[in-house]
PDB file of C-alpha atoms in Angstrom:
ATOM      1  CA  ASN A 108     -14.530  15.749  -7.096  1.00 88.00           C
ATOM      2  CA  ALA A 109     -17.834  14.139  -6.181  1.00 90.00           C
ATOM      3  CA  TRP A 110     -16.382  10.707  -7.080  1.00 96.00           C
ATOM      4  CA  GLN A 111     -13.079  11.147  -5.251  1.00 97.00           C
ATOM      5  CA  VAL A 112     -12.302   7.945  -3.314  1.00 97.00           C
ATOM      6  CA  VAL A 113     -10.352   9.465  -0.428  1.00 97.00           C
ATOM      7  CA  PRO A 114     -11.652  12.836   0.822  1.00 97.00           C
ATOM      8  CA  THR A 115      -9.013  15.549   0.956  1.00 97.00           C
ATOM      9  CA  GLN A 116     -10.064  16.656   4.430  1.00 97.00           C
ATOM     10  CA  TRP A 117      -9.478  13.187   5.872  1.00 97.00           C
ATOM     11  CA  VAL A 118      -5.952  13.080   4.427  1.00 98.00           C
ATOM     12  CA  GLU A 119      -5.193  16.541   5.806  1.00 97.00           C
ATOM     13  CA  GLU A 120      -6.449  15.481   9.238  1.00 96.00           C
ATOM     14  CA  ALA A 121      -4.187  12.406   9.133  1.00 97.00           C
ATOM     15  CA  MET A 122      -1.208  14.587   8.213  1.00 98.00           C
ATOM     16  CA  ALA A 123      -2.051  17.019  11.024  1.00 97.00           C
ATOM     17  CA  ARG A 124      -1.808  14.090  13.487  1.00 96.00           C
ATOM     18  CA  TRP A 125       1.712  13.205  12.373  1.00 98.00           C
ATOM     19  CA  LYS A 126       4.719  13.888  14.587  1.00 97.00           C
ATOM     20  CA  PRO A 127       8.329  12.718  14.218  1.00 97.00           C
ATOM     21  CA  MET A 128       8.983   9.395  15.915  1.00 95.00           C
ATOM     22  CA  GLU A 129      11.482  11.120  18.226  1.00 95.00           C
ATOM     23  CA  GLU A 130       8.502  12.888  19.798  1.00 96.00           C
ATOM     24  CA  ILE A 131       6.112   9.953  20.095  1.00 93.00           C
ATOM     25  CA  GLY A 132       8.565   7.212  21.042  1.00 94.00           C
ATOM     26  CA  HIS A 133       9.678   4.160  19.103  1.00 94.00           C
ATOM     27  CA  ILE A 134       6.956   2.058  17.505  1.00 95.00           C
ATOM     28  CA  PRO A 135       8.001  -1.212  15.809  1.00 97.00           C
ATOM     29  CA  MET A 136       7.484  -1.468  12.075  1.00 97.00           C
ATOM     30  CA  ASP A 137       4.472  -3.563  11.063  1.00 97.00           C
ATOM     31  CA  SER A 138       4.377  -3.463   7.276  1.00 98.00           C
ATOM     32  CA  MET A 139       6.122  -2.236   4.132  1.00 98.00           C
ATOM     33  CA  GLY A 140       4.656  -1.387   0.757  1.00 98.00           C
ATOM     34  CA  GLN A 141       6.769  -1.128  -2.383  1.00 98.00           C
ATOM     35  CA  ASP A 142       5.647   0.293  -5.718  1.00 96.00           C
ATOM     36  CA  VAL A 143       8.336  -0.589  -8.259  1.00 94.00           C
ATOM     37  CA  ALA A 144       9.424   1.423 -11.295  1.00 89.00           C
ATOM     38  CA  ARG A 145      12.120   0.792 -13.880  1.00 74.00           C
ATOM     39  CA  GLY A 146      13.366   3.756 -15.849  1.00 69.00           C
ATOM     40  CA  GLY A 147      11.294   6.641 -17.153  1.00 73.00           C
ATOM     41  CA  LYS A 148       9.894   9.353 -14.910  1.00 80.00           C
ATOM     42  CA  ASP A 149       8.274   6.951 -12.430  1.00 87.00           C
ATOM     43  CA  ARG A 150       9.913   6.274  -9.084  1.00 94.00           C
ATOM     44  CA  THR A 151      10.337   3.180  -6.990  1.00 96.00           C
ATOM     45  CA  THR A 152       8.672   4.102  -3.719  1.00 97.00           C
ATOM     46  CA  ILE A 153       8.638   2.483  -0.294  1.00 98.00           C
ATOM     47  CA  ALA A 154       6.144   3.178   2.495  1.00 98.00           C
ATOM     48  CA  MET A 155       6.775   1.943   6.048  1.00 98.00           C
ATOM     49  CA  ARG A 156       3.956   1.590   8.570  1.00 98.00           C
ATOM     50  CA  HIS A 157       4.469   1.487  12.329  1.00 97.00           C
ATOM     51  CA  GLY A 158       1.011   0.774  13.738  1.00 95.00           C
ATOM     52  CA  GLY A 159      -1.003   3.703  12.377  1.00 96.00           C
ATOM     53  CA  TRP A 160       2.093   5.904  11.973  1.00 98.00           C
ATOM     54  CA  TYR A 161       3.713   6.153   8.532  1.00 98.00           C
ATOM     55  CA  ALA A 162       7.352   7.090   8.109  1.00 98.00           C
ATOM     56  CA  PRO A 163       8.376   9.642   5.472  1.00 98.00           C
ATOM     57  CA  LEU A 164       8.331   7.862   2.150  1.00 98.00           C
ATOM     58  CA  ILE A 165      11.428   6.688   0.306  1.00 98.00           C
ATOM     59  CA  ALA A 166      11.331   7.488  -3.418  1.00 96.00           C
ATOM     60  CA  VAL A 167      14.188   6.861  -5.848  1.00 96.00           C
ATOM     61  CA  PRO A 168      14.309   7.289  -9.640  1.00 93.00           C
ATOM     62  CA  GLY A 169      13.242   4.226 -11.559  1.00 90.00           C
ATOM     63  CA  THR A 170      16.690   4.163 -13.141  1.00 90.00           C
ATOM     64  CA  ALA A 171      18.087   3.300  -9.688  1.00 92.00           C
ATOM     65  CA  THR A 172      16.118   0.023  -9.700  1.00 92.00           C
ATOM     66  CA  PRO A 173      16.649  -1.276 -13.252  1.00 90.00           C
ATOM     67  CA  ASN A 174      16.045  -4.901 -12.277  1.00 91.00           C
ATOM     68  CA  GLY A 175      14.553  -7.110  -9.596  1.00 93.00           C
ATOM     69  CA  GLN A 176      17.809  -7.474  -7.714  1.00 95.00           C
ATOM     70  CA  THR A 177      18.230  -3.729  -7.129  1.00 95.00           C
ATOM     71  CA  GLY A 178      14.553  -3.305  -6.277  1.00 95.00           C
ATOM     72  CA  ALA A 179      14.774  -6.093  -3.693  1.00 96.00           C
ATOM     73  CA  ALA A 180      17.984  -4.641  -2.255  1.00 97.00           C
ATOM     74  CA  LEU A 181      16.213  -1.318  -1.685  1.00 97.00           C
ATOM     75  CA  ALA A 182      13.439  -3.043   0.268  1.00 97.00           C
ATOM     76  CA  ILE A 183      15.940  -4.980   2.369  1.00 97.00           C
ATOM     77  CA  GLN A 184      17.839  -1.762   3.127  1.00 97.00           C
ATOM     78  CA  TYR A 185      14.824  -0.149   4.807  1.00 98.00           C
ATOM     79  CA  ARG A 186      13.061  -3.222   6.215  1.00 97.00           C
ATOM     80  CA  ARG A 187      12.997  -3.534  10.002  1.00 96.00           C
ATOM     81  CA  ASP A 188      11.471  -5.895  12.585  1.00 96.00           C
ATOM     82  CA  GLN A 189      11.059  -8.753  10.086  1.00 96.00           C
ATOM     83  CA  VAL A 190       7.972  -7.122   8.575  1.00 97.00           C
ATOM     84  CA  PRO A 191       6.149  -8.475   5.530  1.00 98.00           C
ATOM     85  CA  VAL A 192       6.829  -6.585   2.301  1.00 98.00           C
ATOM     86  CA  HIS A 193       3.804  -5.986   0.054  1.00 98.00           C
ATOM     87  CA  VAL A 194       4.883  -5.594  -3.575  1.00 97.00           C
ATOM     88  CA  ASP A 195       2.775  -4.692  -6.590  1.00 94.00           C
ATOM     89  CA  ILE A 196       3.663  -7.588  -8.901  1.00 93.00           C
ATOM     90  CA  ILE A 197       2.071  -6.173 -12.045  1.00 86.00           C
ATOM     91  CA  GLY A 198       4.974  -5.344 -14.355  1.00 82.00           C
ATOM     92  CA  VAL A 199       8.524  -5.095 -12.996  1.00 84.00           C
ATOM     93  CA  GLY A 200       7.431  -5.776  -9.414  1.00 92.00           C
ATOM     94  CA  GLY A 201       7.234  -9.486 -10.192  1.00 94.00           C
ATOM     95  CA  SER A 202      11.025  -9.729 -10.415  1.00 94.00           C
ATOM     96  CA  VAL A 203      11.438  -7.886  -7.096  1.00 96.00           C
ATOM     97  CA  TYR A 204       9.029 -10.369  -5.529  1.00 97.00           C
ATOM     98  CA  ASP A 205      11.097 -13.291  -6.823  1.00 96.00           C
ATOM     99  CA  HIS A 206      14.370 -11.899  -5.459  1.00 96.00           C
ATOM    100  CA  LEU A 207      12.901 -11.174  -2.035  1.00 97.00           C
ATOM    101  CA  GLU A 208      11.434 -14.657  -1.848  1.00 96.00           C
ATOM    102  CA  GLU A 209      14.770 -16.183  -2.826  1.00 96.00           C
ATOM    103  CA  ASN A 210      16.318 -14.350   0.137  1.00 95.00           C
ATOM    104  CA  ASN A 211      13.720 -15.740   2.580  1.00 95.00           C
ATOM    105  CA  ILE A 212      12.081 -12.341   3.032  1.00 97.00           C
ATOM    106  CA  GLN A 213       8.373 -12.499   3.854  1.00 97.00           C
ATOM    107  CA  VAL A 214       6.956 -10.963   0.687  1.00 97.00           C
ATOM    108  CA  ILE A 215       3.368 -10.726  -0.500  1.00 97.00           C
ATOM    109  CA  GLY A 216       2.747 -10.279  -4.202  1.00 97.00           C
ATOM    110  CA  VAL A 217      -0.227  -8.009  -4.805  1.00 96.00           C
ATOM    111  CA  ASN A 218      -2.113  -8.183  -8.095  1.00 95.00           C
ATOM    112  CA  VAL A 219      -4.618  -5.341  -7.816  1.00 94.00           C
ATOM    113  CA  SER A 220      -6.604  -6.514 -10.846  1.00 92.00           C
ATOM    114  CA  ARG A 221      -7.640  -9.714  -9.097  1.00 94.00           C
ATOM    115  CA  ALA A 222     -11.347 -10.044  -8.328  1.00 93.00           C
ATOM    116  CA  THR A 223     -12.494 -10.040  -4.708  1.00 93.00           C
ATOM    117  CA  GLN A 224     -15.621 -10.996  -2.816  1.00 92.00           C
ATOM    118  CA  GLU A 225     -14.990  -8.351  -0.151  1.00 94.00           C
ATOM    119  CA  ARG A 226     -17.485  -5.607   0.650  1.00 95.00           C
ATOM    120  CA  THR A 227     -17.227  -2.172   2.216  1.00 94.00           C
ATOM    121  CA  GLU A 228     -17.477  -1.915   5.995  1.00 90.00           C
ATOM    122  CA  PHE A 229     -19.761   1.112   5.856  1.00 90.00           C
ATOM    123  CA  GLY A 230     -22.690   0.437   3.544  1.00 90.00           C
ATOM    124  CA  ASN A 231     -21.857  -3.205   2.727  1.00 93.00           C
ATOM    125  CA  MET A 232     -21.200  -2.422  -0.936  1.00 95.00           C
ATOM    126  CA  PRO A 233     -19.433  -5.010  -3.126  1.00 96.00           C
ATOM    127  CA  LEU A 234     -15.931  -4.214  -4.408  1.00 97.00           C
ATOM    128  CA  LYS A 235     -14.961  -5.102  -7.965  1.00 96.00           C
ATOM    129  CA  ASN A 236     -11.312  -6.049  -7.428  1.00 96.00           C
ATOM    130  CA  LEU A 237      -8.360  -5.847  -5.057  1.00 96.00           C
ATOM    131  CA  ARG A 238      -7.515  -2.323  -6.224  1.00 96.00           C
ATOM    132  CA  ALA A 239     -10.937  -1.137  -5.076  1.00 97.00           C
ATOM    133  CA  LYS A 240     -10.500  -3.013  -1.790  1.00 97.00           C
ATOM    134  CA  LEU A 241      -7.118  -1.380  -1.044  1.00 97.00           C
ATOM    135  CA  TYR A 242      -8.478   2.088  -1.722  1.00 98.00           C
ATOM    136  CA  TRP A 243     -11.704   1.542   0.167  1.00 96.00           C
ATOM    137  CA  ASP A 244      -9.973  -0.023   3.164  1.00 96.00           C
ATOM    138  CA  PHE A 245      -7.798   3.068   3.392  1.00 97.00           C
ATOM    139  CA  ARG A 246     -10.757   5.380   2.953  1.00 97.00           C
ATOM    140  CA  GLU A 247     -12.649   3.650   5.745  1.00 96.00           C
ATOM    141  CA  SER A 248      -9.610   3.699   8.020  1.00 96.00           C
ATOM    142  CA  LEU A 249      -9.449   7.492   7.595  1.00 96.00           C
ATOM    143  CA  ASP A 250     -13.210   7.897   8.054  1.00 95.00           C
ATOM    144  CA  PRO A 251     -13.924   9.877  11.264  1.00 92.00           C
ATOM    145  CA  ARG A 252     -16.491   7.185  12.166  1.00 90.00           C
ATOM    146  CA  SER A 253     -13.594   4.744  12.607  1.00 89.00           C
ATOM    147  CA  ASP A 254     -11.867   6.958  15.222  1.00 88.00           C
ATOM    148  CA  SER A 255      -8.839   6.912  12.956  1.00 84.00           C
ATOM    149  CA  LEU A 256      -5.366   7.083  14.470  1.00 89.00           C
ATOM    150  CA  ILE A 257      -3.598   7.055  11.103  1.00 96.00           C
ATOM    151  CA  ALA A 258      -0.804   9.615  10.964  1.00 97.00           C
ATOM    152  CA  LEU A 259       0.590  10.432   7.506  1.00 98.00           C
ATOM    153  CA  PRO A 260       3.784  12.421   6.975  1.00 98.00           C
ATOM    154  CA  PRO A 261       3.113  15.912   5.592  1.00 98.00           C
ATOM    155  CA  ASP A 262       3.834  15.445   1.898  1.00 98.00           C
ATOM    156  CA  ASN A 263       2.039  17.346  -0.856  1.00 97.00           C
ATOM    157  CA  GLU A 264       2.733  14.678  -3.463  1.00 97.00           C
ATOM    158  CA  LEU A 265       1.356  11.976  -1.197  1.00 98.00           C
ATOM    159  CA  LYS A 266      -1.782  14.005  -0.552  1.00 98.00           C
ATOM    160  CA  ALA A 267      -2.261  14.592  -4.273  1.00 97.00           C
ATOM    161  CA  ASP A 268      -1.733  10.895  -5.028  1.00 97.00           C
ATOM    162  CA  LEU A 269      -4.206   9.679  -2.417  1.00 97.00           C
ATOM    163  CA  CYS A 270      -6.846  12.213  -3.416  1.00 97.00           C
ATOM    164  CA  ALA A 271      -6.500  11.757  -7.177  1.00 97.00           C
ATOM    165  CA  ALA A 272      -8.305   8.434  -7.591  1.00 97.00           C
ATOM    166  CA  ARG A 273     -11.977   8.424  -8.528  1.00 98.00           C
ATOM    167  CA  TYR A 274     -14.499   5.622  -8.457  1.00 97.00           C
ATOM    168  CA  ARG A 275     -17.701   4.562 -10.128  1.00 96.00           C
ATOM    169  CA  ILE A 276     -20.484   2.122  -9.319  1.00 96.00           C
ATOM    170  CA  THR A 277     -20.679  -0.865 -11.676  1.00 94.00           C
ATOM    171  CA  PRO A 278     -22.986  -3.904 -11.690  1.00 93.00           C
ATOM    172  CA  SER A 279     -20.159  -5.916 -10.083  1.00 91.00           C
ATOM    173  CA  GLY A 280     -19.411  -3.327  -7.387  1.00 95.00           C
ATOM    174  CA  ILE A 281     -17.278  -0.276  -6.681  1.00 96.00           C
ATOM    175  CA  GLN A 282     -14.512   0.181  -9.247  1.00 97.00           C
ATOM    176  CA  VAL A 283     -11.553   2.539  -8.788  1.00 97.00           C
ATOM    177  CA  GLU A 284      -9.937   3.972 -11.904  1.00 96.00           C
ATOM    178  CA  THR A 285      -6.618   2.491 -13.006  1.00 94.00           C
ATOM    179  CA  LYS A 286      -3.177   3.913 -12.363  1.00 92.00           C
ATOM    180  CA  GLU A 287      -2.935   4.678 -16.085  1.00 92.00           C
ATOM    181  CA  GLU A 288      -6.107   6.782 -15.933  1.00 95.00           C
ATOM    182  CA  ILE A 289      -4.804   8.710 -12.927  1.00 95.00           C
ATOM    183  CA  LYS A 290      -1.416   9.189 -14.560  1.00 93.00           C
ATOM    184  CA  LYS A 291      -3.021  10.575 -17.704  1.00 93.00           C
ATOM    185  CA  ARG A 292      -5.039  13.103 -15.713  1.00 91.00           C
ATOM    186  CA  ILE A 293      -2.388  14.336 -13.215  1.00 93.00           C
ATOM    187  CA  GLY A 294       0.642  13.970 -15.457  1.00 93.00           C
ATOM    188  CA  ARG A 295       2.619  11.505 -13.320  1.00 92.00           C
ATOM    189  CA  SER A 296       2.330   8.150 -11.636  1.00 92.00           C
ATOM    190  CA  PRO A 297       0.786   8.144  -8.104  1.00 95.00           C
ATOM    191  CA  ASP A 298       3.711   6.110  -6.746  1.00 95.00           C
ATOM    192  CA  LYS A 299       3.615   7.453  -3.169  1.00 97.00           C
ATOM    193  CA  GLY A 300      -0.086   6.867  -2.789  1.00 97.00           C
ATOM    194  CA  ASP A 301       0.178   3.322  -4.128  1.00 97.00           C
ATOM    195  CA  ALA A 302       3.041   2.503  -1.740  1.00 98.00           C
ATOM    196  CA  VAL A 303       0.988   3.707   1.243  1.00 98.00           C
ATOM    197  CA  LEU A 304      -1.998   1.594   0.159  1.00 98.00           C
ATOM    198  CA  LEU A 305       0.271  -1.461   0.026  1.00 98.00           C
ATOM    199  CA  ALA A 306       1.787  -0.706   3.437  1.00 98.00           C
ATOM    200  CA  HIS A 307      -1.717  -0.339   4.853  1.00 98.00           C
ATOM    201  CA  MET A 308      -2.323  -4.048   4.226  1.00 97.00           C
ATOM    202  CA  ILE A 309      -2.286  -6.227   7.330  1.00 95.00           C
ATOM    203  CA  THR A 310      -0.344  -9.476   7.059  1.00 96.00           C
ATOM    204  CA  PRO A 311       0.769 -11.363  10.204  1.00 95.00           C
ATOM    205  CA  LYS A 312       4.531 -11.700  10.481  1.00 93.00           C
ATOM    206  CA  TRP A 313       6.071 -15.113  10.179  1.00 89.00           C
ATOM    207  CA  ASP A 314       6.687 -16.797  13.515  1.00 74.00           C
ATOM    208  CA  LEU A 315      10.455 -17.098  13.272  1.00 58.00           C
ATOM    209  CA  GLU A 316      10.565 -19.650  16.090  1.00 50.00           C
ATOM    210  CA  GLU A 317       8.433 -21.936  13.963  1.00 47.00           C
ATOM    211  CA  TYR A 318       9.854 -20.745  10.663  1.00 45.00           C
ATOM    212  CA  TYR A 319       8.945 -22.499   7.475  1.00 46.00           C
ATOM    213  CA  GLU A 320       9.057 -21.419   3.884  1.00 49.00           C
ATOM    214  CA  PRO A 321       5.413 -21.212   2.771  1.00 48.00           C
ATOM    215  CA  SER A 322       4.339 -22.804  -0.451  1.00 50.00           C
ATOM    216  CA  ALA A 323       2.442 -20.855  -3.091  1.00 50.00           C
ATOM    217  CA  GLN A 324      -0.722 -22.600  -1.908  1.00 51.00           C
ATOM    218  CA  ASP A 325      -0.097 -21.465   1.694  1.00 50.00           C
ATOM    219  CA  ARG A 326       0.328 -17.853   0.634  1.00 45.00           C
ATOM    220  CA  ASP A 327      -2.815 -17.872  -1.455  1.00 43.00           C
ATOM    221  CA  ALA A 328      -4.909 -19.334   1.358  1.00 43.00           C
ATOM    222  CA  HIS A 329      -3.465 -16.889   3.875  1.00 38.00           C
ATOM    223  CA  THR A 330      -3.565 -13.633   1.939  1.00 37.00           C
ATOM    224  CA  GLY A 331      -6.207 -14.232  -0.709  1.00 38.00           C
ATOM    225  CA  TYR A 332      -3.925 -13.472  -3.682  1.00 37.00           C
TER     226      TYR A 332
END
């Protein structure tokens, strides 16, 4: 589609770069992204990023994470190297965020509807909200002009999810269609794609030697949401 956010060819090139970690050597985990579902056909999905290398995604039925406690337990099960966990807090993800925070896990709550003052790297175009920023950051990281080293696991659902979103130009900047709009068009929720976008976020790890529990004000100043 002419208004597709992430070009299919760029995703295919990123998947062609992927090799199992046994072949490339161990790379520490840098970030996790968790898209939370509760019941229905949607799935709770976790993406794990090691530098530019993404591990095969973890996807479980939403019925397996009926509450915040089980959703948080799933994140803790797969978390390594004290990485920050980026959780979509719209809907049921808010409870997962609370349980991770209660367990002193570095967790970042992501509200994709929040406005942003960020602009695109290529073209210097304004972005309407955090959802547009996450998508456009990923698009620009895959752009051949960035000498991308991103390696995505071969996964047809992930490719479909990442390539499904479309955008439009509004007076306030680039706007990416909502998850509900994508779901209506493709017949399912783009859970894998959303988890990868969250894992793509860069948040410095807590310095455990100088550990402190950040206040809400600290998190907002540090992450911008």
